[in-house]
Coordinates of C-alpha atoms in Angstrom, one line a residue:
Chain A
M1 CA 10.6 34.8 91.3
E2 CA 11.4 32.9 94.6
F3 CA 14.5 34.8 94.6
A4 CA 12.6 38.2 95.5
P5 CA 11.9 37.8 99.0
I6 CA 15.4 36.4 100.0
G7 CA 16.5 39.7 97.9
L8 CA 14.3 41.8 100.1
Y9 CA 15.2 39.8 103.3
L10 CA 18.9 40.6 102.5
I11 CA 17.9 44.5 102.1
V12 CA 15.9 44.3 105.4
S13 CA 18.7 42.6 107.2
L14 CA 21.2 45.1 106.0
I15 CA 19.2 48.2 107.1
L16 CA 18.2 46.5 110.6
S17 CA 22.2 46.1 111.2
L18 CA 23.1 49.6 110.0
I19 CA 20.4 50.8 112.6
L20 CA 22.0 48.6 115.3
V21 CA 25.5 49.6 114.7
S22 CA 24.4 53.6 114.3
V23 CA 22.1 53.6 117.4
S24 CA 25.4 52.8 119.5
F25 CA 27.3 55.7 117.8
L26 CA 24.9 57.9 118.2
F27 CA 24.0 57.4 122.1
A28 CA 27.5 56.3 123.2
S29 CA 30.2 58.6 124.5
S30 CA 33.6 58.1 122.7
A31 CA 36.5 59.6 123.9
S32 CA 39.7 58.1 122.5
Y33 CA 43.2 58.7 123.5
P34 CA 46.6 56.7 122.7
E35 CA 46.5 54.3 125.6
K36 CA 42.8 53.2 124.5
L37 CA 43.6 52.9 121.0
S38 CA 47.0 50.9 121.5
A39 CA 46.9 47.3 120.6
Y40 CA 45.8 44.8 123.1
E41 CA 48.5 42.2 124.0
C42 CA 47.6 41.0 127.3
G43 CA 48.7 44.2 129.3
F44 CA 52.2 44.3 127.9
D45 CA 53.5 46.8 125.0
P46 CA 54.1 44.5 121.8
F47 CA 57.3 42.9 122.1
D48 CA 58.1 42.9 118.2
D49 CA 56.1 43.8 115.1
A50 CA 53.4 42.1 113.5
R51 CA 54.9 40.5 110.8
S52 CA 55.2 36.7 111.5
R53 CA 55.4 33.7 109.5
F54 CA 52.2 32.4 108.2
D55 CA 51.7 28.9 108.7
I56 CA 51.4 26.7 105.7
R57 CA 48.8 24.3 107.3
F58 CA 45.9 27.0 106.8
Y59 CA 46.7 27.0 103.1
L60 CA 46.3 23.1 103.0
V61 CA 43.2 23.1 105.0
S62 CA 41.8 25.9 102.6
I63 CA 42.9 23.8 99.7
L64 CA 41.5 20.8 100.9
F65 CA 38.2 22.4 101.6
I66 CA 37.9 23.7 98.0
I67 CA 38.4 20.3 96.6
F68 CA 36.0 18.8 98.6
D69 CA 33.7 21.6 98.0
L70 CA 33.8 21.0 94.6
E71 CA 33.1 17.4 95.2
V72 CA 30.1 18.0 96.9
T73 CA 28.9 20.0 94.0
F74 CA 29.0 17.1 91.6
L75 CA 27.3 15.1 94.3
F76 CA 24.4 17.3 94.4
P77 CA 22.9 16.5 90.9
W78 CA 24.1 13.0 91.1
A79 CA 22.0 12.6 94.4
V80 CA 19.1 14.3 92.8
S81 CA 19.1 12.2 89.9
L82 CA 19.9 8.9 91.0
S83 CA 16.8 7.5 90.2
K84 CA 16.8 8.0 86.5
I85 CA 20.6 7.5 86.1
G86 CA 20.6 3.5 86.9
L87 CA 23.7 1.5 87.9
F88 CA 25.7 3.2 85.1
G89 CA 25.6 6.7 86.7
F90 CA 26.1 5.1 90.4
W91 CA 29.1 3.5 89.4
S92 CA 30.7 6.3 87.4
M93 CA 30.0 8.7 90.5
I94 CA 31.6 5.9 92.8
I95 CA 34.6 5.8 90.6
F96 CA 34.9 9.8 90.9
L97 CA 34.7 9.3 94.5
L98 CA 37.4 6.6 94.7
I99 CA 39.8 8.9 92.5
L100 CA 38.9 11.5 95.2
T101 CA 39.3 9.1 98.0
I102 CA 42.8 8.3 96.7
G103 CA 43.9 12.1 96.9
F104 CA 42.5 12.2 100.3
I105 CA 44.6 9.2 101.1
Y106 CA 47.6 10.5 99.8
E107 CA 47.0 13.8 101.9
W108 CA 46.5 11.8 105.0
K109 CA 49.5 9.6 104.7
K110 CA 51.6 12.8 103.7
G111 CA 50.6 14.2 107.1
A112 CA 48.7 17.5 105.6
L113 CA 46.0 17.0 108.0
D114 CA 48.1 16.5 111.3
W115 CA 47.9 19.7 113.3
E116 CA 50.6 19.5 115.7
Chain Q
M1 CA 26.5 1.1 77.8
F2 CA 29.9 2.0 76.5
D3 CA 31.2 -1.6 76.6
Q4 CA 33.1 -1.6 73.5
D5 CA 34.5 2.2 74.0
F6 CA 36.0 0.9 77.5
V7 CA 37.9 -1.8 75.4
A8 CA 39.3 0.8 73.0
I9 CA 40.7 3.3 75.7
L10 CA 42.4 0.3 77.9
P11 CA 45.6 1.9 77.5
E12 CA 44.5 5.1 79.2
I13 CA 42.6 3.4 81.8
F14 CA 45.8 1.0 82.6
L15 CA 47.9 3.9 82.7
I16 CA 45.8 6.1 85.1
N17 CA 45.3 2.9 87.2
A18 CA 48.9 2.6 87.3
S19 CA 49.8 5.9 88.3
I20 CA 47.2 5.8 90.9
I21 CA 48.5 2.4 92.3
L22 CA 52.4 3.8 92.0
L23 CA 51.3 7.1 94.1
M24 CA 49.4 4.8 97.0
Y25 CA 52.7 2.9 97.0
G26 CA 55.2 5.8 97.1
V27 CA 53.0 7.2 99.7
F28 CA 52.7 4.0 101.9
C29 CA 56.5 2.9 101.6
R30 CA 57.9 5.8 103.6
S31 CA 61.3 5.6 102.1
R32 CA 63.4 8.5 101.1
F33 CA 64.9 7.1 98.1
I34 CA 61.6 5.4 96.6
I35 CA 61.6 7.7 93.5
R36 CA 64.0 5.7 91.6
N37 CA 62.3 2.6 92.1
I38 CA 58.7 4.6 91.5
A39 CA 60.9 6.0 88.4
W40 CA 61.5 2.3 87.1
L41 CA 58.0 1.2 87.7
G42 CA 56.7 4.3 86.0
L43 CA 58.6 3.4 82.9
L44 CA 57.3 -0.3 83.1
S45 CA 53.9 1.3 83.0
I46 CA 54.3 3.3 80.2
I47 CA 55.9 0.3 78.4
V48 CA 52.9 -1.9 79.2
T49 CA 50.7 0.9 77.9
L50 CA 52.5 1.3 74.8
L51 CA 52.3 -2.4 74.4
L52 CA 48.5 -2.2 75.2
H53 CA 48.2 0.4 72.9
V54 CA 50.1 -1.3 69.8
N55 CA 47.9 -4.2 70.5
N56 CA 44.5 -2.9 70.8
V57 CA 41.8 -4.7 68.9
C58 CA 40.2 -1.4 68.4
T59 CA 42.2 0.6 66.1
T60 CA 39.4 2.9 64.3
A61 CA 36.6 4.1 66.5
N62 CA 34.7 7.3 67.5
L63 CA 34.3 6.9 71.5
F64 CA 32.1 8.2 74.0
Y65 CA 29.4 9.9 71.9
N66 CA 31.8 11.3 69.6
N67 CA 33.8 12.7 72.2
L68 CA 37.1 10.6 71.5
I69 CA 38.6 9.3 68.2
L70 CA 41.2 6.5 67.4
D71 CA 42.3 6.3 64.1
N72 CA 45.8 6.1 62.0
F73 CA 46.5 9.4 63.2
T74 CA 46.2 8.9 66.7
F75 CA 47.6 5.6 66.8
Y76 CA 51.0 6.8 65.6
C77 CA 51.1 10.1 67.4
K78 CA 50.3 8.3 70.8
M79 CA 53.0 5.5 69.9
F80 CA 55.2 8.5 69.7
L81 CA 54.2 10.0 72.7
L82 CA 54.7 6.8 74.9
L83 CA 57.8 6.6 73.3
S84 CA 59.4 9.9 74.4
T85 CA 57.7 9.8 77.9
A86 CA 59.5 6.5 78.2
S87 CA 63.0 7.9 77.1
V88 CA 62.6 11.0 79.3
I89 CA 61.9 9.0 82.5
L90 CA 65.2 6.9 81.8
M91 CA 66.9 9.7 81.1
C92 CA 66.2 11.3 84.5
L93 CA 66.7 8.4 86.7
D94 CA 70.1 9.3 87.3
Y95 CA 69.2 12.7 88.0
F96 CA 67.2 11.9 91.0
K97 CA 70.3 10.3 92.4
Q98 CA 72.7 12.9 91.8
E99 CA 70.7 15.8 92.6
N100 CA 69.1 14.5 95.6
V101 CA 65.3 14.6 94.4
Y102 CA 63.2 13.0 96.7
A103 CA 59.7 13.9 95.6
F104 CA 58.5 10.9 93.9
E105 CA 55.4 12.7 93.0
S106 CA 57.0 14.4 90.0
I107 CA 57.1 10.7 88.4
I108 CA 53.2 10.3 89.4
L109 CA 52.5 13.5 87.8
I110 CA 54.5 13.0 84.6
L111 CA 52.6 9.5 84.2
F112 CA 49.4 11.7 84.6
S113 CA 50.1 14.3 82.1
T114 CA 51.4 11.5 79.6
C115 CA 47.6 10.3 80.1
S116 CA 46.0 13.5 79.7
M117 CA 48.3 13.8 76.7
L118 CA 47.1 10.5 75.3
L119 CA 43.4 11.8 75.8
M120 CA 44.3 15.2 74.0
I121 CA 45.6 13.5 70.9
S122 CA 42.4 11.3 70.4
A123 CA 40.3 14.5 71.9
Y124 CA 37.5 14.8 69.3
D125 CA 35.2 17.6 71.1
L126 CA 36.4 20.9 72.2
I127 CA 35.2 20.1 75.9
T128 CA 37.5 17.2 75.7
M129 CA 40.3 18.9 74.4
Y130 CA 40.1 21.8 76.6
L131 CA 39.9 19.3 79.7
A132 CA 42.8 17.4 78.5
I133 CA 44.9 20.4 77.9
E134 CA 44.3 21.7 81.5
L135 CA 44.9 18.4 83.1
Q136 CA 48.2 18.3 81.2
S137 CA 49.0 22.1 81.9
L138 CA 48.1 21.6 85.8
C139 CA 50.5 18.8 86.0
F140 CA 53.3 20.8 84.1
Y141 CA 52.5 23.8 86.7
V142 CA 53.7 21.5 89.4
I143 CA 56.7 19.7 88.4
A144 CA 58.1 23.0 87.0
A145 CA 58.0 24.3 90.5
S146 CA 58.6 20.9 91.9
Q147 CA 62.3 22.2 92.9
R148 CA 61.1 24.4 96.1
N149 CA 64.7 25.3 97.2
S150 CA 65.3 27.0 94.0
E151 CA 64.1 30.6 93.4
F152 CA 64.4 30.0 89.5
S153 CA 62.3 26.6 89.8
T154 CA 59.7 28.5 91.7
E155 CA 59.6 31.9 89.4
A156 CA 59.7 29.5 86.3
G157 CA 56.6 27.7 87.9
L158 CA 54.8 31.0 88.7
K159 CA 55.5 32.3 85.1
Y160 CA 54.2 29.2 83.5
F161 CA 51.1 29.1 85.8
L162 CA 50.1 32.5 85.1
L163 CA 50.6 32.8 81.2
G164 CA 49.5 29.1 80.9
A165 CA 46.4 29.8 82.7
F166 CA 46.2 33.0 80.6
S167 CA 46.5 31.4 77.3
S168 CA 44.0 28.7 78.6
G169 CA 41.3 31.3 79.1
I170 CA 42.0 32.6 75.5
L171 CA 41.7 29.4 74.2
L172 CA 38.5 28.7 76.3
F173 CA 37.3 32.1 75.0
G174 CA 37.8 31.0 71.1
C175 CA 35.9 27.3 72.4
S176 CA 32.9 29.4 73.7
L177 CA 33.1 31.7 70.8
L178 CA 32.9 28.9 68.3
Y179 CA 30.0 27.1 70.3
G180 CA 28.0 30.4 70.4
F181 CA 28.0 30.9 66.7
T182 CA 27.6 27.3 65.5
G183 CA 25.8 25.5 68.4
V184 CA 28.1 22.4 68.2
T185 CA 31.3 21.5 70.0
N186 CA 32.1 18.3 68.2
Y187 CA 35.0 18.4 65.6
E188 CA 32.8 16.8 63.1
E189 CA 30.0 18.9 63.4
L190 CA 32.1 21.8 63.2
A191 CA 33.9 20.5 60.0
K192 CA 30.4 19.9 58.5
I193 CA 29.5 23.5 59.3
M194 CA 32.9 25.0 58.4
L195 CA 32.1 23.3 55.0
S196 CA 29.0 25.1 54.2
F197 CA 30.7 28.1 54.0
S198 CA 33.1 28.9 51.0
S199 CA 36.5 30.4 51.7
S200 CA 35.8 33.8 51.2
N201 CA 32.4 33.9 53.2
T202 CA 33.2 32.8 56.7
P203 CA 31.2 34.9 59.1
G204 CA 33.3 37.5 60.8
M205 CA 32.6 36.4 64.4
L206 CA 33.8 32.9 63.3
A207 CA 36.9 34.0 62.4
V208 CA 37.1 35.8 65.7
A209 CA 36.7 32.6 67.4
I210 CA 39.2 30.7 65.1
L211 CA 41.6 33.5 65.8
F212 CA 41.3 33.2 69.5
I213 CA 41.5 29.3 69.6
A214 CA 44.5 29.7 67.2
V215 CA 46.0 32.1 69.9
G216 CA 45.6 29.8 72.6
F217 CA 47.3 26.9 70.7
L218 CA 50.1 29.1 69.8
F219 CA 50.7 30.2 73.3
K220 CA 51.1 26.6 74.2
I221 CA 53.7 25.6 71.5
T222 CA 55.8 28.7 72.2
A223 CA 55.1 30.3 68.7
V224 CA 56.6 33.5 68.6
P225 CA 54.5 36.5 69.5
F226 CA 53.6 34.3 72.3
H227 CA 56.8 32.8 73.3
M228 CA 57.6 35.0 76.4
W229 CA 57.5 32.3 79.1
A230 CA 59.6 29.9 77.3
P231 CA 63.1 30.6 77.7
D232 CA 62.4 31.5 81.5
V233 CA 60.3 28.3 82.3
Y234 CA 63.1 26.1 80.4
E235 CA 66.0 27.9 82.3
G236 CA 64.3 27.7 85.7
S237 CA 62.7 24.2 85.5
P238 CA 65.0 21.5 86.7
T239 CA 66.2 19.8 83.5
Y240 CA 64.6 16.7 83.4
V241 CA 61.4 18.8 83.5
T242 CA 62.7 20.9 80.8
A243 CA 63.4 17.9 78.8
F244 CA 59.7 16.7 79.4
F245 CA 58.5 20.1 78.3
S246 CA 60.0 20.2 75.1
I247 CA 59.7 17.0 74.1
A248 CA 56.0 15.5 75.0
P249 CA 53.6 18.2 74.8
K250 CA 55.1 19.3 71.2
I251 CA 53.7 16.0 70.0
A252 CA 50.2 16.3 71.9
I253 CA 49.3 19.8 71.0
L254 CA 50.6 19.6 67.6
A255 CA 48.3 16.8 66.8
N256 CA 45.4 18.1 68.6
M257 CA 46.2 21.4 66.5
L258 CA 46.3 19.5 63.5
R259 CA 43.2 17.5 64.1
I260 CA 41.1 20.8 64.8
F261 CA 42.7 23.3 62.3
V262 CA 43.1 20.8 59.3
F263 CA 40.2 18.8 60.0
S264 CA 37.6 21.0 61.5
L265 CA 38.1 24.3 61.0
Y266 CA 39.8 24.5 57.6
D267 CA 39.8 28.1 56.6
P268 CA 42.1 30.8 55.1
T269 CA 41.7 32.9 58.4
W270 CA 44.3 30.7 60.4
Q271 CA 46.6 30.2 57.6
Q272 CA 47.8 33.6 57.5
L273 CA 48.1 33.9 61.3
F274 CA 50.4 30.6 60.9
F275 CA 52.2 32.3 58.2
F276 CA 53.2 35.4 60.4
S277 CA 53.8 33.2 63.3
S278 CA 56.0 30.6 61.5
A279 CA 58.0 33.3 60.0
A280 CA 58.3 35.3 63.1
S281 CA 59.5 32.2 65.2
M282 CA 62.1 31.2 62.6
I283 CA 63.5 34.8 62.8
V284 CA 63.4 35.1 66.7
G285 CA 64.7 31.6 67.3
A286 CA 67.6 32.2 65.3
L287 CA 68.4 35.7 66.3
A288 CA 67.6 35.5 69.9
A289 CA 69.6 32.3 70.6
M290 CA 72.8 34.2 69.2
S291 CA 73.2 36.1 72.4
Q292 CA 72.5 33.3 74.8
N293 CA 75.3 32.0 77.2
K294 CA 73.1 29.4 79.1
I295 CA 72.4 26.2 77.8
K296 CA 68.8 25.9 78.6
R297 CA 67.9 29.1 77.2
L298 CA 69.8 28.8 74.4
L299 CA 67.6 25.5 73.4
A300 CA 64.5 27.1 74.5
Y301 CA 65.3 29.5 71.4
S302 CA 66.2 27.0 69.4
S303 CA 62.7 24.6 70.1
I304 CA 61.0 28.3 69.3
G305 CA 62.7 28.2 66.0
H306 CA 62.1 24.6 65.3
I307 CA 58.3 25.0 66.0
G308 CA 58.7 28.0 63.3
Y309 CA 59.9 25.2 60.6
I310 CA 57.1 23.0 61.8
C311 CA 54.6 25.7 61.7
I312 CA 55.6 26.0 57.9
G313 CA 53.8 22.6 57.4
F314 CA 50.7 24.4 58.8
C315 CA 50.7 26.9 56.6
C316 CA 50.7 24.8 53.4
G317 CA 47.6 23.1 54.2
T318 CA 48.3 20.4 51.7
L319 CA 48.9 16.8 52.3
E320 CA 52.6 17.2 51.5
G321 CA 52.8 19.9 54.1
I322 CA 51.2 17.9 56.8
A323 CA 53.3 15.2 56.2
S324 CA 56.2 16.9 56.0
L325 CA 55.3 18.5 59.3
L326 CA 54.7 15.0 61.0
I327 CA 58.1 14.3 59.8
A328 CA 59.8 17.3 61.3
L329 CA 58.1 16.9 64.4
F330 CA 59.1 13.5 64.6
I331 CA 62.8 14.2 63.9
Y332 CA 62.8 17.2 66.0
I333 CA 61.8 15.2 68.7
C334 CA 64.4 12.7 68.3
M335 CA 67.0 15.3 68.1
T336 CA 65.8 16.8 71.2
I337 CA 65.6 13.8 73.2
N338 CA 69.4 12.8 72.0
V339 CA 70.4 16.9 73.1
F340 CA 68.8 16.5 76.6
A341 CA 70.1 13.1 77.2
A342 CA 73.5 14.6 76.6
I343 CA 72.7 17.6 78.7
L344 CA 71.6 15.6 81.5
S345 CA 74.5 13.4 81.5
L346 CA 77.0 16.6 81.7
R347 CA 76.8 16.8 85.4
K348 CA 79.5 18.3 87.6
N349 CA 77.9 20.7 90.1
T350 CA 75.5 22.9 87.9
F351 CA 76.0 22.9 84.4
K352 CA 74.6 25.9 83.1
Y353 CA 76.8 27.8 80.7
I354 CA 77.7 26.8 76.8
G355 CA 81.4 27.6 77.6
D356 CA 81.5 25.0 80.4
L357 CA 81.6 22.4 77.5
G358 CA 85.1 23.6 76.7
G359 CA 87.6 20.7 76.0
L360 CA 84.9 17.8 75.9
S361 CA 86.4 16.7 72.8
R362 CA 89.5 15.5 74.9
T363 CA 87.6 14.4 78.2
N364 CA 84.9 12.5 76.6
P365 CA 85.4 12.6 72.8
V366 CA 82.5 10.0 72.4
L367 CA 79.9 12.5 73.7
A368 CA 81.4 15.5 72.3
I369 CA 81.1 13.6 68.7
T370 CA 77.6 12.9 69.4
L371 CA 76.6 16.3 70.5
A372 CA 78.2 17.9 67.6
I373 CA 76.3 15.4 65.2
T374 CA 73.2 16.6 66.6
M375 CA 74.1 20.2 66.5
F376 CA 74.8 19.7 63.0
S377 CA 71.6 18.0 62.5
Y378 CA 69.8 20.8 64.3
A379 CA 71.3 23.3 62.0
G380 CA 70.4 21.5 59.1
I381 CA 73.6 20.1 57.6
P382 CA 73.3 17.1 55.0
P383 CA 73.0 14.1 55.4
L384 CA 71.7 14.3 58.7
A385 CA 68.1 13.9 59.9
G386 CA 67.2 17.5 60.7
F387 CA 68.4 18.2 57.0
C388 CA 65.9 16.1 55.5
S389 CA 62.9 17.4 57.7
K390 CA 64.0 21.0 56.8
F391 CA 64.5 19.9 53.4
Y392 CA 61.0 18.7 52.9
L393 CA 59.3 21.3 54.6
F394 CA 60.8 24.0 52.4
F395 CA 59.8 21.5 49.4
A396 CA 56.4 21.4 50.9
A397 CA 56.1 25.4 51.2
L398 CA 57.7 25.6 47.8
G399 CA 55.1 23.3 46.3
S400 CA 52.1 25.2 47.7
G401 CA 53.4 28.5 46.7
L402 CA 54.9 29.8 50.0
G403 CA 58.1 30.9 48.8
L404 CA 58.8 33.6 51.0
L405 CA 58.3 31.4 53.8
A406 CA 60.9 28.8 52.3
F407 CA 63.2 31.6 51.8
I408 CA 62.9 32.9 55.2
G409 CA 63.4 29.2 56.5
V410 CA 66.6 28.8 54.2
V411 CA 67.8 32.2 55.4
T412 CA 67.3 31.7 59.2
S413 CA 68.4 28.2 59.0
V414 CA 71.7 29.7 58.0
I415 CA 71.7 31.8 60.4
S416 CA 71.1 29.3 63.1
C417 CA 73.9 27.3 62.2
F418 CA 76.0 30.1 64.0
Y419 CA 75.1 29.0 67.4
Y420 CA 74.6 25.6 66.6
I421 CA 78.4 25.3 65.4
R422 CA 79.4 27.2 68.1
F423 CA 78.9 24.3 70.5
V424 CA 81.2 22.3 68.2
K425 CA 83.7 25.2 68.3
I426 CA 83.8 25.4 72.3
M427 CA 84.0 21.4 72.4
Y428 CA 86.7 21.1 70.1
F429 CA 88.8 24.3 70.4
D430 CA 88.2 25.7 73.6
T431 CA 90.0 24.7 76.9
A432 CA 87.9 24.9 80.2
W433 CA 88.5 21.3 81.5
I434 CA 85.7 20.6 83.5
L435 CA 85.7 16.9 84.0
F436 CA 81.9 15.3 84.0
E437 CA 80.8 12.4 85.7
P438 CA 80.3 9.4 83.6
M439 CA 76.8 8.7 82.5
D440 CA 74.8 6.1 83.2
R441 CA 73.7 3.0 80.9
E442 CA 70.1 4.5 80.6
K443 CA 71.2 7.5 79.1
S444 CA 73.9 6.3 76.9
L445 CA 71.4 3.9 75.4
I446 CA 69.2 6.8 74.5
L447 CA 72.1 8.9 73.1
G448 CA 72.9 5.8 71.1
I449 CA 69.6 5.0 69.5
T450 CA 68.8 8.5 68.8
L451 CA 72.1 9.2 67.3
L452 CA 71.8 6.4 64.8
L453 CA 68.6 7.3 63.9
I454 CA 69.7 11.0 63.1
L455 CA 72.9 9.7 61.3
F456 CA 71.1 7.1 59.5
F457 CA 67.8 8.4 58.7
F458 CA 68.5 9.2 55.3
L459 CA 69.6 5.9 54.1
Y460 CA 65.9 4.3 55.0
P461 CA 63.5 7.1 55.3
S462 CA 60.5 5.3 53.5
P463 CA 59.0 3.8 56.6
L464 CA 58.9 7.3 58.4
F465 CA 57.3 9.0 55.1
L466 CA 54.8 6.1 54.6
I467 CA 53.4 6.5 58.2
T468 CA 53.3 10.2 58.0
H469 CA 51.6 10.2 54.6
Q470 CA 49.1 7.8 56.0
M471 CA 48.3 10.0 59.1
A472 CA 48.2 13.2 56.8
L473 CA 45.6 11.2 54.7
R474 CA 43.7 10.1 57.6
L475 CA 43.4 13.7 59.0
C476 CA 42.6 15.2 55.6
F477 CA 39.9 13.1 54.5

């Protein structure tokens, strides 16, 4: 039941943001012409088309994020129940973290984290 | 808490630790040529794992709250799996040097997937089973696409990933249905629940769950209606990866299938399914392979056909059926190791087409006769091992009243002789004259050992019969 205020809050914020956007639409003057609609490239015309090679590092960072995000989801219940699961539970998680750390060291040495 | 259990899974623990240490070794030692070193060390760790496994004090146990099981069946399956992985690593040593493969991670991934297959063989719970299958598949997706500069390899990796993920999804849906309708995931509990239904009144939804699980597994072993990915993946992946794909996972997945279908879900529902799939696999394997000119594609279809023969053992559902299935599996693995060792040693630029074998009987007569014998064995010519395996399968099929399946088996086996013997014809009567580089010592050892096994199996087959009978007994009771 405690999710109801959050849902209400979501709806209210949606409405509020819609109002803010639509007010500027209502009162601002919007005359558009081709010069104004052209892409901004520091005052010059675009030199070539917008197709450019995508850097693999963005993928690497996002994959790393997914992996360590999952790690955190495993850590939450462990952290909450640490008083009940005793040393065995503690060491189980340490082993899990160790395996993840090995993966992290692998990435580090492979240079997946270098941003040069 | 699990003191005894950790002793019992010592081989797995060792293998995981060894692969992690090798990973760190490979990444810290920044040499490009580390891969051969890592491959030898990986081979060593597989052998140590095998020794640990064979000398394990704990041979019969249920571990970790019934999540894993150790018994005679898992003992021999694991032993065989480790041996075949060791032979695959041995046969790809030369490949790395000649093809300039520098990614040492592929060896690490082979080790990790071996570990997951060890766990898969001894899985005793739907969750353990699924997790082990996924760990294995994830490693496989990566090594299938490991050759980044080859479009075929990338395509193979992508196809394998998509279809593998799809089949895993089907399998998982079957597992969740099974859990939803029974409330248990453990194999033993499932077996108890299935026992309470007589053969005719299995609830419909349970049959659907079994159907989904069977489809997921048939995808994984490339049985026919679900075989589409196999030829492309086998052809596109690097050859040593193809060898690994067609050897190791078959043991693990069939072991797991036997455990779940024969032990837990013993039910006539899946028998019809396997009957159809087995007949279709044999027919497709025999007919589709005829028009293939590329060697790896042909071997993919041949392995589909052999899976069809192996599935005959499933359909029987008798002790003899399961024992003959295991015999056929072991012999198939033996022959496949031999063929892939031969193919990996036939290297001159790219060996892709069967026609390139021409004149091998004069350039390398010993290899030609080895390959010829293995092909005859694949085709089922007496008195080679392949004949014995097929003979016992058909014998078991006839014994349990599956005359139609035995008939289809015999006919397709005759048809498939055509393309197996075509190899021999090309090697002995054609003249293409490509000179291949001489093979290294490791591959020749593997070739020699497996050839001896294939040739002289019929002289002393009783150990394998005893072992498989013991395994089948353990599974059924």
